[in-house]
Amino acid sequence: MHANSAPTTEANTSTAAGPAILAQPAADPPKYWSTTVSRVTPSKVYIRGYDLEDMIGQVPFAASTFLLLRGRLPTPAEAGLLDTVLSAILDYSLQKSGTVAARYVASANPNMAAALATGILGVGKNTMDPSDTARFCVDAYARYEASDRAPELLAAEIVEELRGKKQRIPGLGHPTFRYVDPRAQKLRDHAVAAGVWGPRAEFFEEIFRAFTRLPGKESIVLNDIGMMALVLVEMGFTPEETTGLAILSTIPGVIAHVAEEIRQGRPIRTVPEGTADYDLSEKNFNRDWSDAGWAAE
């Protein structure tokens, strides 16, 4: 063998039948975790690839939130609109069951984290969650895109279908406001000014108009949570993300209520007398216990 000859192995031998087949390194197995959200090194924290030190004091909280969720830096208009969305709710006073629950828990366990968790768990289908409206908006528009119907005709058809199933349209109605929810209207105005208001939100409004043309439905409003869903959908957020953003928007109010409850120091709140109906019957335990088949001791 010549000094500069390559050693012959099974992996790189050429034959008359064809060229050499090179051995391929084994692929690394997938890691248990994979994330593009952030990374921590011994000396740095990176948010979506950006050095957090460069962001501190320069990037507003709403813009940082946008970056974390969408994976890119927002334009000033997008960050301003998200800030508007996050400021549109803030607090419902004691009219939100989650806040009341948080205060009850704080009276029993004066711990901010425990009470905050309780308030968050109060967000759901009947209050504070925009995800149903967001999902409905996306699905309804997909149906419109796939059809050849005029938007007003398809909107009326969707309303009739839901009425036939006795299903409500998410995002509509409010216990106090009639005809217009001023918070929702202001949110819409800001979305239009930011150039974010788009076709999915417009088709949802078409459905809303079809619904309010029905007798007795004229005063029903498109509420603040419904409008939040429409704006966030047009900004590119998923239905699940709209839930998280709604929770984020109301957290300052819950913090304020819990802090107030802890300061007031009223221990163990209970249901006030006179606010509940109780069964006043008095039963004979020994007789009923025996009648149920239990032998007397």
PDB file of C-alpha atoms in Angstrom:
ATOM      1  CA  MET A   1       0.000   0.000   0.000  1.00  0.00           C
ATOM      2  CA  HIS A   2       1.269   3.437  -0.887  1.00  0.00           C
ATOM      3  CA  ALA A   3       1.878   5.791   1.983  1.00  0.00           C
ATOM      4  CA  ASN A   4      -0.826   8.185   0.736  1.00  0.00           C
ATOM      5  CA  SER A   5      -3.401   5.481   0.051  1.00  0.00           C
ATOM      6  CA  ALA A   6      -6.627   5.655   2.033  1.00  0.00           C
ATOM      7  CA  PRO A   7      -7.425   2.580   4.099  1.00  0.00           C
ATOM      8  CA  THR A   8     -10.184   0.476   2.639  1.00  0.00           C
ATOM      9  CA  THR A   9     -13.266   0.058   4.842  1.00  0.00           C
ATOM     10  CA  GLU A  10     -16.761  -1.318   4.325  1.00  0.00           C
ATOM     11  CA  ALA A  11     -18.164   2.193   4.615  1.00  0.00           C
ATOM     12  CA  ASN A  12     -16.209   3.855   1.799  1.00  0.00           C
ATOM     13  CA  THR A  13     -15.332   1.075  -0.629  1.00  0.00           C
ATOM     14  CA  SER A  14     -16.293   1.668  -4.281  1.00  0.00           C
ATOM     15  CA  THR A  15     -17.312  -1.311  -6.323  1.00  0.00           C
ATOM     16  CA  ALA A  16     -18.132  -1.934  -9.899  1.00  0.00           C
ATOM     17  CA  ALA A  17     -21.757  -1.916  -8.892  1.00  0.00           C
ATOM     18  CA  GLY A  18     -21.717   1.740  -7.958  1.00  0.00           C
ATOM     19  CA  PRO A  19     -20.080   4.571  -6.001  1.00  0.00           C
ATOM     20  CA  ALA A  20     -19.048   4.368  -2.384  1.00  0.00           C
ATOM     21  CA  ILE A  21     -21.778   4.606   0.253  1.00  0.00           C
ATOM     22  CA  LEU A  22     -20.600   6.944   2.995  1.00  0.00           C
ATOM     23  CA  ALA A  23     -21.609   6.160   6.543  1.00  0.00           C
ATOM     24  CA  GLN A  24     -24.021   8.785   7.925  1.00  0.00           C
ATOM     25  CA  PRO A  25     -23.681   9.904  11.520  1.00  0.00           C
ATOM     26  CA  ALA A  26     -26.606   8.876  13.687  1.00  0.00           C
ATOM     27  CA  ALA A  27     -29.122  11.704  14.161  1.00  0.00           C
ATOM     28  CA  ASP A  28     -29.408  13.125  17.643  1.00  0.00           C
ATOM     29  CA  PRO A  29     -32.638  12.057  19.321  1.00  0.00           C
ATOM     30  CA  PRO A  30     -35.134  14.890  19.905  1.00  0.00           C
ATOM     31  CA  LYS A  31     -34.644  16.737  23.151  1.00  0.00           C
ATOM     32  CA  TYR A  32     -37.200  16.446  25.945  1.00  0.00           C
ATOM     33  CA  TRP A  33     -37.857  20.219  25.783  1.00  0.00           C
ATOM     34  CA  SER A  34     -37.737  22.577  22.811  1.00  0.00           C
ATOM     35  CA  THR A  35     -38.420  26.313  23.063  1.00  0.00           C
ATOM     36  CA  THR A  36     -37.859  29.434  21.040  1.00  0.00           C
ATOM     37  CA  VAL A  37     -39.343  31.715  23.697  1.00  0.00           C
ATOM     38  CA  SER A  38     -36.281  32.447  25.799  1.00  0.00           C
ATOM     39  CA  ARG A  39     -32.833  31.249  26.809  1.00  0.00           C
ATOM     40  CA  VAL A  40     -30.711  31.726  29.914  1.00  0.00           C
ATOM     41  CA  THR A  41     -26.912  31.517  29.934  1.00  0.00           C
ATOM     42  CA  PRO A  42     -24.540  32.012  32.869  1.00  0.00           C
ATOM     43  CA  SER A  43     -24.369  35.718  32.045  1.00  0.00           C
ATOM     44  CA  LYS A  44     -27.359  36.597  29.832  1.00  0.00           C
ATOM     45  CA  VAL A  45     -31.112  36.245  29.429  1.00  0.00           C
ATOM     46  CA  TYR A  46     -32.411  36.214  25.867  1.00  0.00           C
ATOM     47  CA  ILE A  47     -36.054  36.900  24.967  1.00  0.00           C
ATOM     48  CA  ARG A  48     -36.853  35.580  21.497  1.00  0.00           C
ATOM     49  CA  GLY A  49     -33.140  35.954  20.753  1.00  0.00           C
ATOM     50  CA  TYR A  50     -32.848  39.521  22.072  1.00  0.00           C
ATOM     51  CA  ASP A  51     -30.597  40.380  25.001  1.00  0.00           C
ATOM     52  CA  LEU A  52     -32.927  41.353  27.836  1.00  0.00           C
ATOM     53  CA  GLU A  53     -30.406  43.958  29.027  1.00  0.00           C
ATOM     54  CA  ASP A  54     -30.919  45.832  25.751  1.00  0.00           C
ATOM     55  CA  MET A  55     -34.685  45.762  26.261  1.00  0.00           C
ATOM     56  CA  ILE A  56     -34.880  46.869  29.898  1.00  0.00           C
ATOM     57  CA  GLY A  57     -35.951  50.492  30.161  1.00  0.00           C
ATOM     58  CA  GLN A  58     -36.545  50.736  26.414  1.00  0.00           C
ATOM     59  CA  VAL A  59     -39.279  48.266  25.476  1.00  0.00           C
ATOM     60  CA  PRO A  60     -42.699  48.955  27.079  1.00  0.00           C
ATOM     61  CA  PHE A  61     -44.444  46.066  28.820  1.00  0.00           C
ATOM     62  CA  ALA A  62     -47.105  45.693  26.109  1.00  0.00           C
ATOM     63  CA  ALA A  63     -44.429  45.562  23.415  1.00  0.00           C
ATOM     64  CA  SER A  64     -42.503  42.926  25.396  1.00  0.00           C
ATOM     65  CA  THR A  65     -45.709  40.913  25.747  1.00  0.00           C
ATOM     66  CA  PHE A  66     -46.274  41.112  21.991  1.00  0.00           C
ATOM     67  CA  LEU A  67     -42.686  39.977  21.365  1.00  0.00           C
ATOM     68  CA  LEU A  68     -43.026  36.996  23.687  1.00  0.00           C
ATOM     69  CA  LEU A  69     -46.306  35.806  22.152  1.00  0.00           C
ATOM     70  CA  ARG A  70     -45.843  36.652  18.489  1.00  0.00           C
ATOM     71  CA  GLY A  71     -42.097  36.067  18.297  1.00  0.00           C
ATOM     72  CA  ARG A  72     -41.285  39.418  16.704  1.00  0.00           C
ATOM     73  CA  LEU A  73     -40.944  43.046  17.713  1.00  0.00           C
ATOM     74  CA  PRO A  74     -44.201  44.975  17.239  1.00  0.00           C
ATOM     75  CA  THR A  75     -44.576  48.226  15.389  1.00  0.00           C
ATOM     76  CA  PRO A  76     -45.346  51.229  17.614  1.00  0.00           C
ATOM     77  CA  ALA A  77     -48.973  51.059  16.407  1.00  0.00           C
ATOM     78  CA  GLU A  78     -49.271  47.372  17.329  1.00  0.00           C
ATOM     79  CA  ALA A  79     -47.723  47.901  20.757  1.00  0.00           C
ATOM     80  CA  GLY A  80     -49.992  50.889  21.364  1.00  0.00           C
ATOM     81  CA  LEU A  81     -53.078  48.902  20.399  1.00  0.00           C
ATOM     82  CA  LEU A  82     -52.129  45.971  22.629  1.00  0.00           C
ATOM     83  CA  ASP A  83     -51.594  48.416  25.483  1.00  0.00           C
ATOM     84  CA  THR A  84     -55.093  49.777  24.803  1.00  0.00           C
ATOM     85  CA  VAL A  85     -56.545  46.249  24.860  1.00  0.00           C
ATOM     86  CA  LEU A  86     -54.813  45.469  28.163  1.00  0.00           C
ATOM     87  CA  SER A  87     -56.156  48.694  29.665  1.00  0.00           C
ATOM     88  CA  ALA A  88     -59.741  48.294  28.464  1.00  0.00           C
ATOM     89  CA  ILE A  89     -60.919  46.053  31.299  1.00  0.00           C
ATOM     90  CA  LEU A  90     -58.686  46.474  34.370  1.00  0.00           C
ATOM     91  CA  ASP A  91     -61.409  45.824  36.946  1.00  0.00           C
ATOM     92  CA  TYR A  92     -65.099  44.995  37.429  1.00  0.00           C
ATOM     93  CA  SER A  93     -65.206  45.864  41.130  1.00  0.00           C
ATOM     94  CA  LEU A  94     -67.182  43.304  43.147  1.00  0.00           C
ATOM     95  CA  GLN A  95     -69.329  42.398  40.141  1.00  0.00           C
ATOM     96  CA  LYS A  96     -66.767  39.817  38.976  1.00  0.00           C
ATOM     97  CA  SER A  97     -67.115  36.485  40.736  1.00  0.00           C
ATOM     98  CA  GLY A  98     -63.394  35.741  40.429  1.00  0.00           C
ATOM     99  CA  THR A  99     -62.519  38.919  42.334  1.00  0.00           C
ATOM    100  CA  VAL A 100     -65.039  38.140  45.060  1.00  0.00           C
ATOM    101  CA  ALA A 101     -63.653  34.598  45.319  1.00  0.00           C
ATOM    102  CA  ALA A 102     -60.124  35.990  45.569  1.00  0.00           C
ATOM    103  CA  ARG A 103     -61.173  38.239  48.447  1.00  0.00           C
ATOM    104  CA  TYR A 104     -62.892  35.346  50.234  1.00  0.00           C
ATOM    105  CA  VAL A 105     -59.705  33.289  49.975  1.00  0.00           C
ATOM    106  CA  ALA A 106     -57.559  36.227  51.125  1.00  0.00           C
ATOM    107  CA  SER A 107     -59.752  36.555  54.208  1.00  0.00           C
ATOM    108  CA  ALA A 108     -59.048  32.921  55.077  1.00  0.00           C
ATOM    109  CA  ASN A 109     -55.473  32.765  53.840  1.00  0.00           C
ATOM    110  CA  PRO A 110     -53.953  36.269  53.603  1.00  0.00           C
ATOM    111  CA  ASN A 111     -51.549  35.263  50.859  1.00  0.00           C
ATOM    112  CA  MET A 112     -51.331  37.216  47.607  1.00  0.00           C
ATOM    113  CA  ALA A 113     -50.352  34.232  45.439  1.00  0.00           C
ATOM    114  CA  ALA A 114     -53.158  31.998  46.708  1.00  0.00           C
ATOM    115  CA  ALA A 115     -55.784  34.704  46.268  1.00  0.00           C
ATOM    116  CA  LEU A 116     -54.514  35.673  42.799  1.00  0.00           C
ATOM    117  CA  ALA A 117     -54.670  32.044  41.694  1.00  0.00           C
ATOM    118  CA  THR A 118     -58.283  31.934  42.871  1.00  0.00           C
ATOM    119  CA  GLY A 119     -59.132  35.036  40.847  1.00  0.00           C
ATOM    120  CA  ILE A 120     -57.559  33.531  37.739  1.00  0.00           C
ATOM    121  CA  LEU A 121     -59.504  30.296  38.190  1.00  0.00           C
ATOM    122  CA  GLY A 122     -62.685  32.383  38.090  1.00  0.00           C
ATOM    123  CA  VAL A 123     -62.071  33.176  34.402  1.00  0.00           C
ATOM    124  CA  GLY A 124     -64.091  30.888  32.165  1.00  0.00           C
ATOM    125  CA  LYS A 125     -66.946  30.336  29.769  1.00  0.00           C
ATOM    126  CA  ASN A 126     -69.375  32.674  31.541  1.00  0.00           C
ATOM    127  CA  THR A 127     -67.010  35.549  32.291  1.00  0.00           C
ATOM    128  CA  MET A 128     -63.817  37.214  31.158  1.00  0.00           C
ATOM    129  CA  ASP A 129     -62.730  34.626  28.542  1.00  0.00           C
ATOM    130  CA  PRO A 130     -62.570  35.893  24.920  1.00  0.00           C
ATOM    131  CA  SER A 131     -61.541  32.548  23.434  1.00  0.00           C
ATOM    132  CA  ASP A 132     -65.054  31.400  22.459  1.00  0.00           C
ATOM    133  CA  THR A 133     -65.627  34.643  20.558  1.00  0.00           C
ATOM    134  CA  ALA A 134     -62.187  34.428  18.952  1.00  0.00           C
ATOM    135  CA  ARG A 135     -62.796  30.851  17.820  1.00  0.00           C
ATOM    136  CA  PHE A 136     -66.291  31.684  16.558  1.00  0.00           C
ATOM    137  CA  CYS A 137     -64.918  34.684  14.642  1.00  0.00           C
ATOM    138  CA  VAL A 138     -62.198  32.633  12.937  1.00  0.00           C
ATOM    139  CA  ASP A 139     -64.526  29.724  12.076  1.00  0.00           C
ATOM    140  CA  ALA A 140     -67.328  31.957  10.792  1.00  0.00           C
ATOM    141  CA  TYR A 141     -64.969  33.835   8.493  1.00  0.00           C
ATOM    142  CA  ALA A 142     -63.478  30.575   7.199  1.00  0.00           C
ATOM    143  CA  ARG A 143     -67.018  29.493   6.332  1.00  0.00           C
ATOM    144  CA  TYR A 144     -67.610  32.798   4.553  1.00  0.00           C
ATOM    145  CA  GLU A 145     -64.386  32.447   2.546  1.00  0.00           C
ATOM    146  CA  ALA A 146     -65.409  28.951   1.453  1.00  0.00           C
ATOM    147  CA  SER A 147     -68.879  30.061   0.344  1.00  0.00           C
ATOM    148  CA  ASP A 148     -70.212  32.136  -2.520  1.00  0.00           C
ATOM    149  CA  ARG A 149     -72.903  33.791  -0.391  1.00  0.00           C
ATOM    150  CA  ALA A 150     -73.200  37.511   0.191  1.00  0.00           C
ATOM    151  CA  PRO A 151     -71.918  38.320   3.680  1.00  0.00           C
ATOM    152  CA  GLU A 152     -75.260  39.616   4.968  1.00  0.00           C
ATOM    153  CA  LEU A 153     -77.096  36.491   3.747  1.00  0.00           C
ATOM    154  CA  LEU A 154     -74.592  34.073   5.246  1.00  0.00           C
ATOM    155  CA  ALA A 155     -74.578  36.043   8.503  1.00  0.00           C
ATOM    156  CA  ALA A 156     -78.372  35.766   8.755  1.00  0.00           C
ATOM    157  CA  GLU A 157     -78.129  32.049   8.002  1.00  0.00           C
ATOM    158  CA  ILE A 158     -75.576  31.532  10.789  1.00  0.00           C
ATOM    159  CA  VAL A 159     -77.797  33.400  13.250  1.00  0.00           C
ATOM    160  CA  GLU A 160     -80.799  31.247  12.357  1.00  0.00           C
ATOM    161  CA  GLU A 161     -78.755  28.074  12.694  1.00  0.00           C
ATOM    162  CA  LEU A 162     -77.613  29.051  16.183  1.00  0.00           C
ATOM    163  CA  ARG A 163     -81.140  30.011  17.215  1.00  0.00           C
ATOM    164  CA  GLY A 164     -82.391  26.654  15.995  1.00  0.00           C
ATOM    165  CA  LYS A 165     -79.796  24.940  18.184  1.00  0.00           C
ATOM    166  CA  LYS A 166     -80.552  27.304  21.092  1.00  0.00           C
ATOM    167  CA  GLN A 167     -76.923  28.382  21.147  1.00  0.00           C
ATOM    168  CA  ARG A 168     -75.851  31.912  21.987  1.00  0.00           C
ATOM    169  CA  ILE A 169     -73.475  34.011  19.918  1.00  0.00           C
ATOM    170  CA  PRO A 170     -70.377  34.559  22.055  1.00  0.00           C
ATOM    171  CA  GLY A 171     -69.306  38.128  22.704  1.00  0.00           C
ATOM    172  CA  LEU A 172     -72.817  39.581  22.775  1.00  0.00           C
ATOM    173  CA  GLY A 173     -74.831  40.938  25.675  1.00  0.00           C
ATOM    174  CA  HIS A 174     -74.228  42.813  28.909  1.00  0.00           C
ATOM    175  CA  PRO A 175     -76.221  43.092  32.149  1.00  0.00           C
ATOM    176  CA  THR A 176     -76.043  46.904  32.140  1.00  0.00           C
ATOM    177  CA  PHE A 177     -75.235  48.379  28.712  1.00  0.00           C
ATOM    178  CA  ARG A 178     -77.824  48.651  25.967  1.00  0.00           C
ATOM    179  CA  TYR A 179     -77.244  49.311  22.233  1.00  0.00           C
ATOM    180  CA  VAL A 180     -73.540  50.213  22.699  1.00  0.00           C
ATOM    181  CA  ASP A 181     -70.851  49.092  25.106  1.00  0.00           C
ATOM    182  CA  PRO A 182     -68.697  52.252  25.271  1.00  0.00           C
ATOM    183  CA  ARG A 183     -65.546  50.306  26.140  1.00  0.00           C
ATOM    184  CA  ALA A 184     -66.010  48.039  23.143  1.00  0.00           C
ATOM    185  CA  GLN A 185     -66.639  50.984  20.845  1.00  0.00           C
ATOM    186  CA  LYS A 186     -63.478  52.719  22.000  1.00  0.00           C
ATOM    187  CA  LEU A 187     -61.456  49.545  21.437  1.00  0.00           C
ATOM    188  CA  ARG A 188     -62.836  49.286  17.904  1.00  0.00           C
ATOM    189  CA  ASP A 189     -61.968  52.918  17.178  1.00  0.00           C
ATOM    190  CA  HIS A 190     -58.379  52.332  18.260  1.00  0.00           C
ATOM    191  CA  ALA A 191     -58.116  49.164  16.156  1.00  0.00           C
ATOM    192  CA  VAL A 192     -59.372  51.029  13.087  1.00  0.00           C
ATOM    193  CA  ALA A 193     -56.930  53.885  13.733  1.00  0.00           C
ATOM    194  CA  ALA A 194     -54.060  51.402  14.058  1.00  0.00           C
ATOM    195  CA  GLY A 195     -54.991  49.774  10.727  1.00  0.00           C
ATOM    196  CA  VAL A 196     -55.688  46.446  12.422  1.00  0.00           C
ATOM    197  CA  TRP A 197     -59.444  46.147  11.926  1.00  0.00           C
ATOM    198  CA  GLY A 198     -59.862  43.481   9.260  1.00  0.00           C
ATOM    199  CA  PRO A 199     -62.240  41.151   7.397  1.00  0.00           C
ATOM    200  CA  ARG A 200     -62.746  38.581  10.152  1.00  0.00           C
ATOM    201  CA  ALA A 201     -63.863  41.245  12.606  1.00  0.00           C
ATOM    202  CA  GLU A 202     -66.043  42.845   9.923  1.00  0.00           C
ATOM    203  CA  PHE A 203     -67.820  39.574   9.214  1.00  0.00           C
ATOM    204  CA  PHE A 204     -68.429  39.059  12.920  1.00  0.00           C
ATOM    205  CA  GLU A 205     -70.029  42.522  12.964  1.00  0.00           C
ATOM    206  CA  GLU A 206     -72.218  41.398  10.050  1.00  0.00           C
ATOM    207  CA  ILE A 207     -73.419  38.490  12.211  1.00  0.00           C
ATOM    208  CA  PHE A 208     -73.979  40.900  15.097  1.00  0.00           C
ATOM    209  CA  ARG A 209     -76.100  43.148  12.860  1.00  0.00           C
ATOM    210  CA  ALA A 210     -78.129  40.175  11.648  1.00  0.00           C
ATOM    211  CA  PHE A 211     -78.784  39.188  15.251  1.00  0.00           C
ATOM    212  CA  THR A 212     -79.838  42.662  16.384  1.00  0.00           C
ATOM    213  CA  ARG A 213     -82.301  42.925  13.487  1.00  0.00           C
ATOM    214  CA  LEU A 214     -84.362  40.225  15.192  1.00  0.00           C
ATOM    215  CA  PRO A 215     -87.395  41.438  17.184  1.00  0.00           C
ATOM    216  CA  GLY A 216     -86.505  42.126  20.802  1.00  0.00           C
ATOM    217  CA  LYS A 217     -82.746  41.919  20.179  1.00  0.00           C
ATOM    218  CA  GLU A 218     -82.201  45.496  19.046  1.00  0.00           C
ATOM    219  CA  SER A 219     -80.549  46.661  22.271  1.00  0.00           C
ATOM    220  CA  ILE A 220     -78.100  43.764  22.645  1.00  0.00           C
ATOM    221  CA  VAL A 221     -74.500  44.996  22.634  1.00  0.00           C
ATOM    222  CA  LEU A 222     -71.231  43.634  21.340  1.00  0.00           C
ATOM    223  CA  ASN A 223     -69.483  43.620  24.706  1.00  0.00           C
ATOM    224  CA  ASP A 224     -65.947  44.462  25.804  1.00  0.00           C
ATOM    225  CA  ILE A 225     -64.742  40.858  25.955  1.00  0.00           C
ATOM    226  CA  GLY A 226     -66.192  40.174  22.514  1.00  0.00           C
ATOM    227  CA  MET A 227     -64.460  43.239  21.085  1.00  0.00           C
ATOM    228  CA  MET A 228     -61.207  42.274  22.797  1.00  0.00           C
ATOM    229  CA  ALA A 229     -61.430  38.918  21.010  1.00  0.00           C
ATOM    230  CA  LEU A 230     -61.984  40.530  17.603  1.00  0.00           C
ATOM    231  CA  VAL A 231     -59.092  42.963  17.973  1.00  0.00           C
ATOM    232  CA  LEU A 232     -56.696  40.282  19.225  1.00  0.00           C
ATOM    233  CA  VAL A 233     -57.692  37.898  16.416  1.00  0.00           C
ATOM    234  CA  GLU A 234     -56.944  40.597  13.860  1.00  0.00           C
ATOM    235  CA  MET A 235     -53.588  41.174  15.574  1.00  0.00           C
ATOM    236  CA  GLY A 236     -52.736  37.528  14.973  1.00  0.00           C
ATOM    237  CA  PHE A 237     -53.230  36.039  18.431  1.00  0.00           C
ATOM    238  CA  THR A 238     -54.689  32.559  18.858  1.00  0.00           C
ATOM    239  CA  PRO A 239     -57.907  31.938  20.833  1.00  0.00           C
ATOM    240  CA  GLU A 240     -55.857  30.413  23.655  1.00  0.00           C
ATOM    241  CA  GLU A 241     -53.617  33.468  23.771  1.00  0.00           C
ATOM    242  CA  THR A 242     -56.644  35.760  24.012  1.00  0.00           C
ATOM    243  CA  THR A 243     -57.571  34.009  27.274  1.00  0.00           C
ATOM    244  CA  GLY A 244     -54.124  34.651  28.698  1.00  0.00           C
ATOM    245  CA  LEU A 245     -54.176  38.290  27.630  1.00  0.00           C
ATOM    246  CA  ALA A 246     -57.608  38.823  29.171  1.00  0.00           C
ATOM    247  CA  ILE A 247     -56.301  37.406  32.445  1.00  0.00           C
ATOM    248  CA  LEU A 248     -53.219  39.620  32.201  1.00  0.00           C
ATOM    249  CA  SER A 249     -55.418  42.674  31.681  1.00  0.00           C
ATOM    250  CA  THR A 250     -57.426  42.080  34.842  1.00  0.00           C
ATOM    251  CA  ILE A 251     -54.576  41.020  37.148  1.00  0.00           C
ATOM    252  CA  PRO A 252     -53.809  44.592  38.383  1.00  0.00           C
ATOM    253  CA  GLY A 253     -57.410  44.935  39.575  1.00  0.00           C
ATOM    254  CA  VAL A 254     -57.321  41.600  41.390  1.00  0.00           C
ATOM    255  CA  ILE A 255     -53.989  42.534  43.015  1.00  0.00           C
ATOM    256  CA  ALA A 256     -55.560  45.777  44.261  1.00  0.00           C
ATOM    257  CA  HIS A 257     -58.604  43.965  45.693  1.00  0.00           C
ATOM    258  CA  VAL A 258     -56.534  41.269  47.396  1.00  0.00           C
ATOM    259  CA  ALA A 259     -54.148  43.847  48.865  1.00  0.00           C
ATOM    260  CA  GLU A 260     -57.139  45.817  50.171  1.00  0.00           C
ATOM    261  CA  GLU A 261     -58.666  42.662  51.680  1.00  0.00           C
ATOM    262  CA  ILE A 262     -55.409  41.804  53.452  1.00  0.00           C
ATOM    263  CA  ARG A 263     -55.076  45.373  54.764  1.00  0.00           C
ATOM    264  CA  GLN A 264     -58.629  45.361  56.094  1.00  0.00           C
ATOM    265  CA  GLY A 265     -57.811  42.191  58.024  1.00  0.00           C
ATOM    266  CA  ARG A 266     -61.353  40.853  58.206  1.00  0.00           C
ATOM    267  CA  PRO A 267     -60.882  37.144  58.913  1.00  0.00           C
ATOM    268  CA  ILE A 268     -62.864  34.360  57.289  1.00  0.00           C
ATOM    269  CA  ARG A 269     -65.621  36.019  55.289  1.00  0.00           C
ATOM    270  CA  THR A 270     -68.807  33.962  55.115  1.00  0.00           C
ATOM    271  CA  VAL A 271     -72.113  34.267  53.285  1.00  0.00           C
ATOM    272  CA  PRO A 272     -73.904  37.186  54.998  1.00  0.00           C
ATOM    273  CA  GLU A 273     -77.109  36.419  56.866  1.00  0.00           C
ATOM    274  CA  GLY A 274     -80.203  37.247  54.882  1.00  0.00           C
ATOM    275  CA  THR A 275     -78.565  36.599  51.489  1.00  0.00           C
ATOM    276  CA  ALA A 276     -79.279  32.868  51.271  1.00  0.00           C
ATOM    277  CA  ASP A 277     -82.337  30.610  51.578  1.00  0.00           C
ATOM    278  CA  TYR A 278     -81.827  27.545  53.748  1.00  0.00           C
ATOM    279  CA  ASP A 279     -83.841  24.354  54.117  1.00  0.00           C
ATOM    280  CA  LEU A 280     -85.466  24.822  57.561  1.00  0.00           C
ATOM    281  CA  SER A 281     -86.824  21.295  57.944  1.00  0.00           C
ATOM    282  CA  GLU A 282     -85.751  19.277  60.980  1.00  0.00           C
ATOM    283  CA  LYS A 283     -85.636  15.506  60.525  1.00  0.00           C
ATOM    284  CA  ASN A 284     -85.658  12.626  63.012  1.00  0.00           C
ATOM    285  CA  PHE A 285     -82.208  11.094  62.528  1.00  0.00           C
ATOM    286  CA  ASN A 286     -82.695   7.990  64.685  1.00  0.00           C
ATOM    287  CA  ARG A 287     -85.923   7.003  62.967  1.00  0.00           C
ATOM    288  CA  ASP A 288     -84.611   7.640  59.448  1.00  0.00           C
ATOM    289  CA  TRP A 289     -81.342   5.864  60.278  1.00  0.00           C
ATOM    290  CA  SER A 290     -83.320   2.811  61.358  1.00  0.00           C
ATOM    291  CA  ASP A 291     -85.659   3.017  58.351  1.00  0.00           C
ATOM    292  CA  ALA A 292     -82.600   3.053  56.082  1.00  0.00           C
ATOM    293  CA  GLY A 293     -81.739  -0.415  57.384  1.00  0.00           C
ATOM    294  CA  TRP A 294     -79.157   0.370  60.054  1.00  0.00           C
ATOM    295  CA  ALA A 295     -79.478  -1.728  63.207  1.00  0.00           C
ATOM    296  CA  ALA A 296     -79.631   0.145  66.474  1.00  0.00           C
ATOM    297  CA  GLU A 297     -76.480  -0.230  68.596  1.00  0.00           C
TER     298      GLU A 297
END
